[in-house]
XYZ file of C-alpha atoms in Angstrom:
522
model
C 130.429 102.124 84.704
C 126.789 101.734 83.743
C 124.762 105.016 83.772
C 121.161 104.240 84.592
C 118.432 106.256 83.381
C 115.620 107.437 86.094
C 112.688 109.253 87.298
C 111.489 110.908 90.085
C 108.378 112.139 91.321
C 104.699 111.872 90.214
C 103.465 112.596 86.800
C 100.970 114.465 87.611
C 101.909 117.342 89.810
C 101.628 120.537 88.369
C 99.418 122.930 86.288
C 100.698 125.516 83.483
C 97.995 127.652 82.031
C 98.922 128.823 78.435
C 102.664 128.800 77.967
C 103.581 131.399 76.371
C 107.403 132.682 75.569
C 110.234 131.126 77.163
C 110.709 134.076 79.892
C 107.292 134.351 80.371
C 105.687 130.904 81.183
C 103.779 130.689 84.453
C 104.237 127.423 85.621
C 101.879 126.964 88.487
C 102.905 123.217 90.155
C 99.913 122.137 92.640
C 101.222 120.805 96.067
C 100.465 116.897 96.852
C 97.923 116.717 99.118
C 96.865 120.434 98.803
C 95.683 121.476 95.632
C 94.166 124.673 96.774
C 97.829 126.001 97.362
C 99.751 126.836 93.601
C 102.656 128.545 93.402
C 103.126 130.197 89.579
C 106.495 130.502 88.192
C 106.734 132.719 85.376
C 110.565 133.284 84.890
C 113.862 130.982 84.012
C 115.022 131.845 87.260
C 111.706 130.345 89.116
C 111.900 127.595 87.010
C 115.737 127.063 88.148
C 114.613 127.199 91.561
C 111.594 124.560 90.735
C 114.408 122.041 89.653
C 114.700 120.265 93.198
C 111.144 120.631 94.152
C 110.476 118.702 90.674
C 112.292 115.797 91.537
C 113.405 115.506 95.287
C 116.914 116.343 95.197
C 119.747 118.350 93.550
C 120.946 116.890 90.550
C 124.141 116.716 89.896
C 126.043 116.389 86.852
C 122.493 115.340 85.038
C 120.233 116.177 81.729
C 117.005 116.359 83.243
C 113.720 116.298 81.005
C 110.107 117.785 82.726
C 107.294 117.122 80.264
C 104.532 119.214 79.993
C 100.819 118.738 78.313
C 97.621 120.681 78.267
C 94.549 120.187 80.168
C 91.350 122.077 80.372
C 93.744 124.957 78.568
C 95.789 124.470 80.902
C 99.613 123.210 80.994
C 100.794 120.977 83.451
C 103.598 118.943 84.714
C 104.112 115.053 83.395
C 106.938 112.802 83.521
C 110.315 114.115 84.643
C 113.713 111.845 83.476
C 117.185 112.108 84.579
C 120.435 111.020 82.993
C 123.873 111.272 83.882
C 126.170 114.083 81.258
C 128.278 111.560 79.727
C 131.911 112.357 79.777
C 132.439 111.965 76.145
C 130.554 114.244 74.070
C 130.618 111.632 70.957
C 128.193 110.104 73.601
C 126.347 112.921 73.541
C 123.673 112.477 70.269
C 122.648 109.068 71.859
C 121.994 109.526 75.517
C 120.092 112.841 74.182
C 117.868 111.009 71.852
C 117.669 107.885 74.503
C 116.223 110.142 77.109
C 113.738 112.187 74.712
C 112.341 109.071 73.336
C 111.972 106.978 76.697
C 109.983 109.901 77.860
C 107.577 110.595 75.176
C 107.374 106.670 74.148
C 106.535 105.922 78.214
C 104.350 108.976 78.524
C 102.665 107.819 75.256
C 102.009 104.269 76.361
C 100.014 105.889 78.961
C 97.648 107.977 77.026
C 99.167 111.461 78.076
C 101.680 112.752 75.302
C 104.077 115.205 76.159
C 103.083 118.436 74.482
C 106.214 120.154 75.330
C 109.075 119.844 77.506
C 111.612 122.014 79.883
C 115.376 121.080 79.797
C 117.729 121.262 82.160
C 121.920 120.949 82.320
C 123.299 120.772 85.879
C 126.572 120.085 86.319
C 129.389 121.565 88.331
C 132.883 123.609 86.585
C 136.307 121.660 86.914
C 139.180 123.162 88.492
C 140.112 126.185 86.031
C 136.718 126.632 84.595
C 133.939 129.031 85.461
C 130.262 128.491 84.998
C 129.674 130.206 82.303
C 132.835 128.551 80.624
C 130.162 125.598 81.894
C 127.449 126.796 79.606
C 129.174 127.390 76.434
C 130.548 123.401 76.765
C 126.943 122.128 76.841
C 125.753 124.114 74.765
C 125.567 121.511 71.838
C 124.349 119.174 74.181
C 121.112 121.176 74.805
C 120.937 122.062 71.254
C 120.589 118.239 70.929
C 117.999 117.747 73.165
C 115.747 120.231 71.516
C 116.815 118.612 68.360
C 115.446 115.214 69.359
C 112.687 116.761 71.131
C 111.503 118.715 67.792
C 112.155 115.366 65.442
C 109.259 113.857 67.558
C 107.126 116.909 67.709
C 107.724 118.142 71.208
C 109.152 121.395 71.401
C 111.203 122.632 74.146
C 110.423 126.097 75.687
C 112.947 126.218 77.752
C 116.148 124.860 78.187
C 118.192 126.309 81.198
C 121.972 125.699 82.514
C 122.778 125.440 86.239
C 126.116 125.706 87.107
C 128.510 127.362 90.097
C 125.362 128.843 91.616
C 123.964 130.532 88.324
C 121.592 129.634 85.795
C 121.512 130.551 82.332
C 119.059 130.320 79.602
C 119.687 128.707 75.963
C 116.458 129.623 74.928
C 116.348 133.713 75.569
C 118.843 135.985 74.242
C 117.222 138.952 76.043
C 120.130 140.522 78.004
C 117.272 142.180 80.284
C 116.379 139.588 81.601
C 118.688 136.647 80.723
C 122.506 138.509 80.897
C 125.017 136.300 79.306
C 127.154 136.470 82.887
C 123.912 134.464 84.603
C 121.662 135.077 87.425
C 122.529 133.556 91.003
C 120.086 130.848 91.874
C 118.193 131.962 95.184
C 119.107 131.031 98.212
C 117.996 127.396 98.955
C 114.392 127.656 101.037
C 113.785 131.505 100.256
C 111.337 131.198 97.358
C 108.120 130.668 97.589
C 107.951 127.397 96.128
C 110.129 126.559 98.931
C 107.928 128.068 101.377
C 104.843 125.879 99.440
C 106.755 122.784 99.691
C 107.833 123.047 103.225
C 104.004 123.676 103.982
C 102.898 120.679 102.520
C 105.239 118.344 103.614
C 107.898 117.882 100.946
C 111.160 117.691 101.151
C 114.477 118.203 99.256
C 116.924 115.424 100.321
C 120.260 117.176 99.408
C 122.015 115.539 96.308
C 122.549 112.351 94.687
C 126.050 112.319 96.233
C 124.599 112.959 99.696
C 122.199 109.520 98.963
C 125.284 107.770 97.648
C 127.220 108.242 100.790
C 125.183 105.803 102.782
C 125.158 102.904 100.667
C 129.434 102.855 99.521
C 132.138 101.954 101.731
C 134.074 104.867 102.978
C 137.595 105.318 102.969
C 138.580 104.077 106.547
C 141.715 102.594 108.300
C 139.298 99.643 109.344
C 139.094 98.841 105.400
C 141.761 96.597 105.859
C 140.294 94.813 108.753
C 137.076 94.645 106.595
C 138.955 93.184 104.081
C 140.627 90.400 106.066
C 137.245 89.128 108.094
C 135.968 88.655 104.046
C 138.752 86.671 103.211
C 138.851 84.702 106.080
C 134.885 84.054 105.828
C 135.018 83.520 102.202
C 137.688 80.474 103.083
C 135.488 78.626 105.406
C 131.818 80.013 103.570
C 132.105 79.013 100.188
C 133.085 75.643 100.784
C 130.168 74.931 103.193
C 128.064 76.615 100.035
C 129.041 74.669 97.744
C 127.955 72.045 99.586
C 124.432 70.464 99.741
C 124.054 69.943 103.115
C 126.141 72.961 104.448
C 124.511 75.254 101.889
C 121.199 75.126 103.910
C 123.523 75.456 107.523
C 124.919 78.412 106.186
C 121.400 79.950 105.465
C 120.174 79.320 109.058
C 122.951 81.108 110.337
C 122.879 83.984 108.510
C 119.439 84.691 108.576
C 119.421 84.230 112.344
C 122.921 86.381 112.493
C 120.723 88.777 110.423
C 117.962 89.270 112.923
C 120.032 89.081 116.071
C 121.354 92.493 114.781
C 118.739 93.679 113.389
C 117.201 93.602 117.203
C 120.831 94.762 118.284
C 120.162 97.593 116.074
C 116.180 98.690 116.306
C 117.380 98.697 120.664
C 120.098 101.414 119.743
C 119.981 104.710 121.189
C 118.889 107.817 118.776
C 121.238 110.305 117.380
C 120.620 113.260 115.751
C 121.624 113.241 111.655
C 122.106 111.060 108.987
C 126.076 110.660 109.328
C 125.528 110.437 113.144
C 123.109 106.959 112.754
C 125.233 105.346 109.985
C 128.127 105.541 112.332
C 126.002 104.265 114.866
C 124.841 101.451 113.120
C 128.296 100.283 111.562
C 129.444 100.439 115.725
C 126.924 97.853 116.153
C 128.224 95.001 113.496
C 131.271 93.786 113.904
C 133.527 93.062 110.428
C 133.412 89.268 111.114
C 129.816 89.346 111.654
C 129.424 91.449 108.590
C 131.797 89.049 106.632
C 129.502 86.234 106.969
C 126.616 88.247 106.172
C 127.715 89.184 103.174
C 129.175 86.143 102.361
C 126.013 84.557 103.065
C 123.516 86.548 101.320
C 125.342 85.543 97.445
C 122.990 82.664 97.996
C 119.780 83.636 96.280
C 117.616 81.217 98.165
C 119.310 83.183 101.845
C 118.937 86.735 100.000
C 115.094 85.712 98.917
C 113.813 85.198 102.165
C 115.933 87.876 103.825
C 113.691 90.204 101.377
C 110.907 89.167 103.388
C 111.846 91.871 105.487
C 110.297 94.696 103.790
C 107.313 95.971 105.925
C 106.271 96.953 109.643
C 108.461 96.759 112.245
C 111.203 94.672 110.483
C 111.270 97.327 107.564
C 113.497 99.827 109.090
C 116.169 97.847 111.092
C 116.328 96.297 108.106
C 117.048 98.844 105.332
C 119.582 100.140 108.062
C 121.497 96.316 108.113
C 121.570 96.368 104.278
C 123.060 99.951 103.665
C 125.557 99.185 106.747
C 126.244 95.802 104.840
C 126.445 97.797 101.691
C 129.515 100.293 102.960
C 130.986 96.961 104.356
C 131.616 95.900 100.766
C 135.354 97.255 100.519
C 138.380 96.882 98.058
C 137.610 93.320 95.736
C 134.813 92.523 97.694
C 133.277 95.852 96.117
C 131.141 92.986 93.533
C 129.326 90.929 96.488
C 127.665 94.486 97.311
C 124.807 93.555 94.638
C 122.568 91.468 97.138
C 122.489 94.259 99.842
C 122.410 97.009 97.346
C 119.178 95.182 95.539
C 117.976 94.192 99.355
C 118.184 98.200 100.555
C 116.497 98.910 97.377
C 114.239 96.433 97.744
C 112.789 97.712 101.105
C 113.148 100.893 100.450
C 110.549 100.403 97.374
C 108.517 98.554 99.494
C 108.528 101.318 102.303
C 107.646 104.310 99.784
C 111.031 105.699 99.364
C 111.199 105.181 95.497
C 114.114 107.807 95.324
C 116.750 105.837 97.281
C 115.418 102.524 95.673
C 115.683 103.622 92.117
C 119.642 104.481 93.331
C 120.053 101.886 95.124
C 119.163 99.123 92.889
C 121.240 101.105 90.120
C 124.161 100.870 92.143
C 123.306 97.313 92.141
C 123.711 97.360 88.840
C 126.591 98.838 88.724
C 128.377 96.415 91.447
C 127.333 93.834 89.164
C 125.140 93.859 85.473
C 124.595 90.898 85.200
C 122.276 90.592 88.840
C 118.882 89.836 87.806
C 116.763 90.435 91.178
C 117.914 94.317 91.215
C 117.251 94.443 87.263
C 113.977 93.413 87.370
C 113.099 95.305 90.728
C 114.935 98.371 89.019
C 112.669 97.915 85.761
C 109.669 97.189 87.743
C 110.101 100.262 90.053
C 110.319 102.620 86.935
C 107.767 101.434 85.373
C 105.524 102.694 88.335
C 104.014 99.098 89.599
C 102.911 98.169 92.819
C 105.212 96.671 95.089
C 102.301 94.605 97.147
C 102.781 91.991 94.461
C 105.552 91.032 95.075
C 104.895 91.603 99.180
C 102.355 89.307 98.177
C 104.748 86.530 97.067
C 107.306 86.674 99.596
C 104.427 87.119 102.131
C 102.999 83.519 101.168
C 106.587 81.867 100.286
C 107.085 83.225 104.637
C 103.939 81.510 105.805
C 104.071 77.896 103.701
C 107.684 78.257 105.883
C 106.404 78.554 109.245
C 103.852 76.409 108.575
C 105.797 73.373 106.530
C 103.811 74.019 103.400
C 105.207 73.184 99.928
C 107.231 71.082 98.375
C 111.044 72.229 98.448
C 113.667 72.374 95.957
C 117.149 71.431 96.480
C 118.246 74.066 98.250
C 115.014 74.391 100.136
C 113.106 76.721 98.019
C 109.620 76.546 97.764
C 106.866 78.165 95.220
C 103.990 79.997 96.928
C 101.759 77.672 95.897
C 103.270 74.412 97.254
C 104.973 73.460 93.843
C 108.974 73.162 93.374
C 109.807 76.394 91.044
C 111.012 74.157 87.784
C 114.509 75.769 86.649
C 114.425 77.927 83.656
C 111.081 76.510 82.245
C 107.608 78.175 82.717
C 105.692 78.004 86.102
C 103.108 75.495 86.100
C 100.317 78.442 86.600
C 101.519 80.419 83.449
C 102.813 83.028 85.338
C 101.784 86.724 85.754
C 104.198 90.184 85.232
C 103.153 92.760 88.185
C 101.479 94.622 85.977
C 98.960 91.610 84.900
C 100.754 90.710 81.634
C 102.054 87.104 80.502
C 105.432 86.302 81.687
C 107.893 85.694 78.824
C 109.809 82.647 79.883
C 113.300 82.520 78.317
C 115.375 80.392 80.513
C 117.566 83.308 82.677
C 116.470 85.994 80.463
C 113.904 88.442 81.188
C 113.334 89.773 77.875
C 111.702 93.136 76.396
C 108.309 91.095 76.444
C 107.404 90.362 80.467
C 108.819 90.535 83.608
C 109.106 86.996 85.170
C 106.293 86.521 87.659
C 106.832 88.525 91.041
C 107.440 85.172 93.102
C 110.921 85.115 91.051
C 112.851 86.256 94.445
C 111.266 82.510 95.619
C 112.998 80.355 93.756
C 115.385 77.431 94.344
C 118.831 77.420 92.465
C 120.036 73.811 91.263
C 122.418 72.095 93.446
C 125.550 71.264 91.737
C 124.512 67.748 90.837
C 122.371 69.603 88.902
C 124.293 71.524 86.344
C 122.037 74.556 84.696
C 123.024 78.306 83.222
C 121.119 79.453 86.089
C 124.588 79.651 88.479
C 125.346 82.252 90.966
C 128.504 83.830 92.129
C 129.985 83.056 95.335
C 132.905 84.902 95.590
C 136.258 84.594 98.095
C 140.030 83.864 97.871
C 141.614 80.287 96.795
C 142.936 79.098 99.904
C 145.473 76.586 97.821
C 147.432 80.033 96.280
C 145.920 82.801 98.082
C 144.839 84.776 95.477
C 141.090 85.767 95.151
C 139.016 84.248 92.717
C 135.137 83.825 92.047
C 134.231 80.175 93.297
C 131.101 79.704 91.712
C 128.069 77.710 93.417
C 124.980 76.701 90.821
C 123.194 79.171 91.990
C 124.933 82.303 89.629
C 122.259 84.976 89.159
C 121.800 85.187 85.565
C 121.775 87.886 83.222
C 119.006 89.432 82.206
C 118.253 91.716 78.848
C 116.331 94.560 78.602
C 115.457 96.267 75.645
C 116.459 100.117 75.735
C 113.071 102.140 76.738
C 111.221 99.341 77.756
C 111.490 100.550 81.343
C 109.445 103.916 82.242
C 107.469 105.166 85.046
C 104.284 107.252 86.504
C 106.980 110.152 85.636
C 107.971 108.185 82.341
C 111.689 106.501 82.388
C 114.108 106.671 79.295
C 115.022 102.987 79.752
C 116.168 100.895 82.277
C 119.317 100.131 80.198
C 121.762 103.000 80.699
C 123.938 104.808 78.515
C 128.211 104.404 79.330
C 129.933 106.831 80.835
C 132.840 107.772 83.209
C 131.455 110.600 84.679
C 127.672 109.661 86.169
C 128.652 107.060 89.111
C 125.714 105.080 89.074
């Protein structure tokens, strides 16, 4: 399973002045949206305690990288990068080295240069092992980071383990204050950070695990019924799909299918709790509805303008449909969870909520590599652009629509600007990146050089009389033998390539291409 790199948080939120040794830094992070209120840390175990404040949630099982760099005399706070511990510590030396040089390079391409850095190891002791037995296994991991961190000039004064509710230090051997048993980490919401944070608003959303939980299937005695209403969809969808004419039938009916529940579910009664509304919400769809929505939505053209529901009143009911479709996606259909995975991060990104999209859309990844929509939306979102871009695009592509404007491809797909979207060649405008650059137009690929232009999620996919490498996967059993197969339309999303660090962030990414390993989950 892929491991995607990420980032959370701002770069900019948090002052330092003069670090001095490792147990006596005063770290004083400023509080968005009220600057007169600091909070100083000065110890390892503050700066323990800082960890979830710093990026949202509790890591788990994660190398996590907080840059720091004067100004005025004064340190503070850049770009913050997360990786998943891989399992294997051969692996070790390169996801290291990948994370120290996608933050530095990303902070460097935007003129702020981390002048040191904090490290942190957080991961959790397997049956048998204590935390400090914990420790002493990662230790040559840390040594590694500040390693690759010194090769490039950036030193790390600090590098702390968290582990079984204890913290230890790898950079302070002074049993006074740093006991080779650990400290206990502080209770969660009794420090004064905590106190800070809770006054200005922010909040820590539990752990990556607790995120992950709304967005996989759970283990259920309805799985199997799940699992039946896809088969029996996929035997009846994906010949209709594969055909011209019932291609564009099936996208009426899903999209409408998709807003009749949406309504079903934005006229459901409160509950109180995150587990508590999920279960609400997969009450309200029934598995055959679900089925066909899921079934549906491998067409790109049906998943493109079902993105179009990313803002107002449509955003919410409609982040809840995707991660209910999402945990819908059981046993072998566990592949076709790409489009709502990218569609849940998509709104979510859209909405503000660039922690759950930056997981979701890596979960996307991880349903299925190859999915270009999520990649691109995954690379755009860590490198720190604006969505309204692309809420531009699929804003205009929503209204030419409604009002019959543009010329339409094959499968009804229609540019913006009233032009058909030419397949694999360059747009006839030259195309823009989000961020302003040229695109780099390489037939499927989006390369290390560009993004393709935003209006991407527009376009048409070539009807099978029109054979291209642009194909898409429609996946369901073969109703001749029974078994399941991957019955593929000409729409397959393609793959895309991304050269490691291209991808970075406000808070600096260490590449949007992942290092392997068995033990992260994303």
């Amino acid at each position: 399973m892929t491991n995607h790199s990420e980032t959370t948080g701002p770069s900019e939120n948090g002052d330092i002045p003069g670090p001095r040794h490792s147990n006596g830094k005063a770290l004083v992070p400023s509080v968005p949206g009220a600057d007169e209120h600091q909070v100083t840390l000065r110890t390892p175990a503050e700066l323990a305690d800082a960890l979830p404040y710093l990026l949202g949630y509790r890591p788990e099982d994660s190398i996590v990288l907080a840059a720091l760099r004067d100004r005025e005399g004064r340190g503070r706070f850049g770009g913050r990068a997360r990786l998943g511990i891989p399992a294997n510590t051969d692996d070790w030396s390169c996801a290291a080295r990948q994370l120290v040089q996608g933050l530095v390079t990303g902070s460097e391409r935007r003129g702020v240069r981390p002048e040191q850095m904090v490290a942190y190891l957080c991961q959790e002791p397997a049956p048998g092992e204590t935390g400090r037995e914990v420790m002493e296994r990662l230790r040559p991991l840390a040594q590694r980071l500040r390693v690759e961190c010194g090769a490039l000039d950036v030193p790390v004064v600090e590098a702390l383990c968290i582990s079984a509710g204890r913290f230890w230090s790898y950079c302070c051997d002074d049993q006074a204050c740093c006991p080779a048993e650990g400290l206990p980490m502080g209770l969660p919401g009794t420090s004064v950070l905590a106190a800070a944070a809770t006054y200005a608003g922010i909040q820590v959303r539990g752990s990556l695990s607790d995120l992950r939980a709304r967005l996989l299937p759970g283990e259920s005695p309805s799985a199997a019924d799940q699992t039946a209403a896809l088969d029996a969809a996929a035997t009846t969808l994906v010949a209709r799909i594969l055909d011209t004419e019932g291609r564009s039938e099936v996208a009426r009916e899903t999209l409408e299918s998709a807003e009749r529940i949406m309504h079903r579910l934005t006229g459901a009664p409160p509950v109180s709790g995150v587990p508590a509304e999920d279960l609400r919400d997969d009450h309200l769809l029934g598995d055959d509805e679900a089925a066909a929505l899921i079934l549906g939505l491998q067409d790109r053209t049906t998943r493109d303008r079902a993105a179009g529901w990313m803002e107002g009143d449509e955003a919410a009911p409609a982040l809840r449909l995707w991660r209910a479709l999402a945990r819908r996606c059981v046993g072998p259909y566990g592949e076709h969870a790409a489009a709502p995975l990218t569609l849940a991060g998509w709104v979510a990104w859209s909405t503000g909520d660039e922690l759950e999209a930056r997981e979701a859309l890596a979960m996307a990844l991880g349903a299925d590599p190859d999915y270009l929509f999520a990649r691109l939306l995954h690379q755009a979102c860590n490198e720190g652009l604006d969505p309204e871009s692309i809420r531009r695009c699929l804003r205009a592509e929503r209204q030419d629509r409604a009002g019959g404007v543009g010329q339409t491809g094959p499968d009804g797909g229609a540019r913006p600007d009233g032009g058909a979207i030419p397949d694999g060649g360059p747009s006839p405008d030259g195309g823009t990146r989000p961020d302003g650059g040229p695109v780099s137009h390489g037939g499927d690929r989006a390369g290390a050089t560009g993004l393709r232009k935003p209006c991407a999620p527009g376009e048409p996919a070539p009807t099978p009389q029109q054979p291209s490498a642009r194909r898409r996967r429609t996946r369901g059993p073969n109703p001749a033998d029974g078994t399941r197969r991957r019955a593929r339309t000409a729409s397959r999303e393609p793959r895309a390539g991304l050269a490691p660090g291209r991808s970075g962030s406000r808070a600096e990414d260490a590449g949007a291409t992942g290092h392997r390993t068995r033990g992260d989950g994303q």
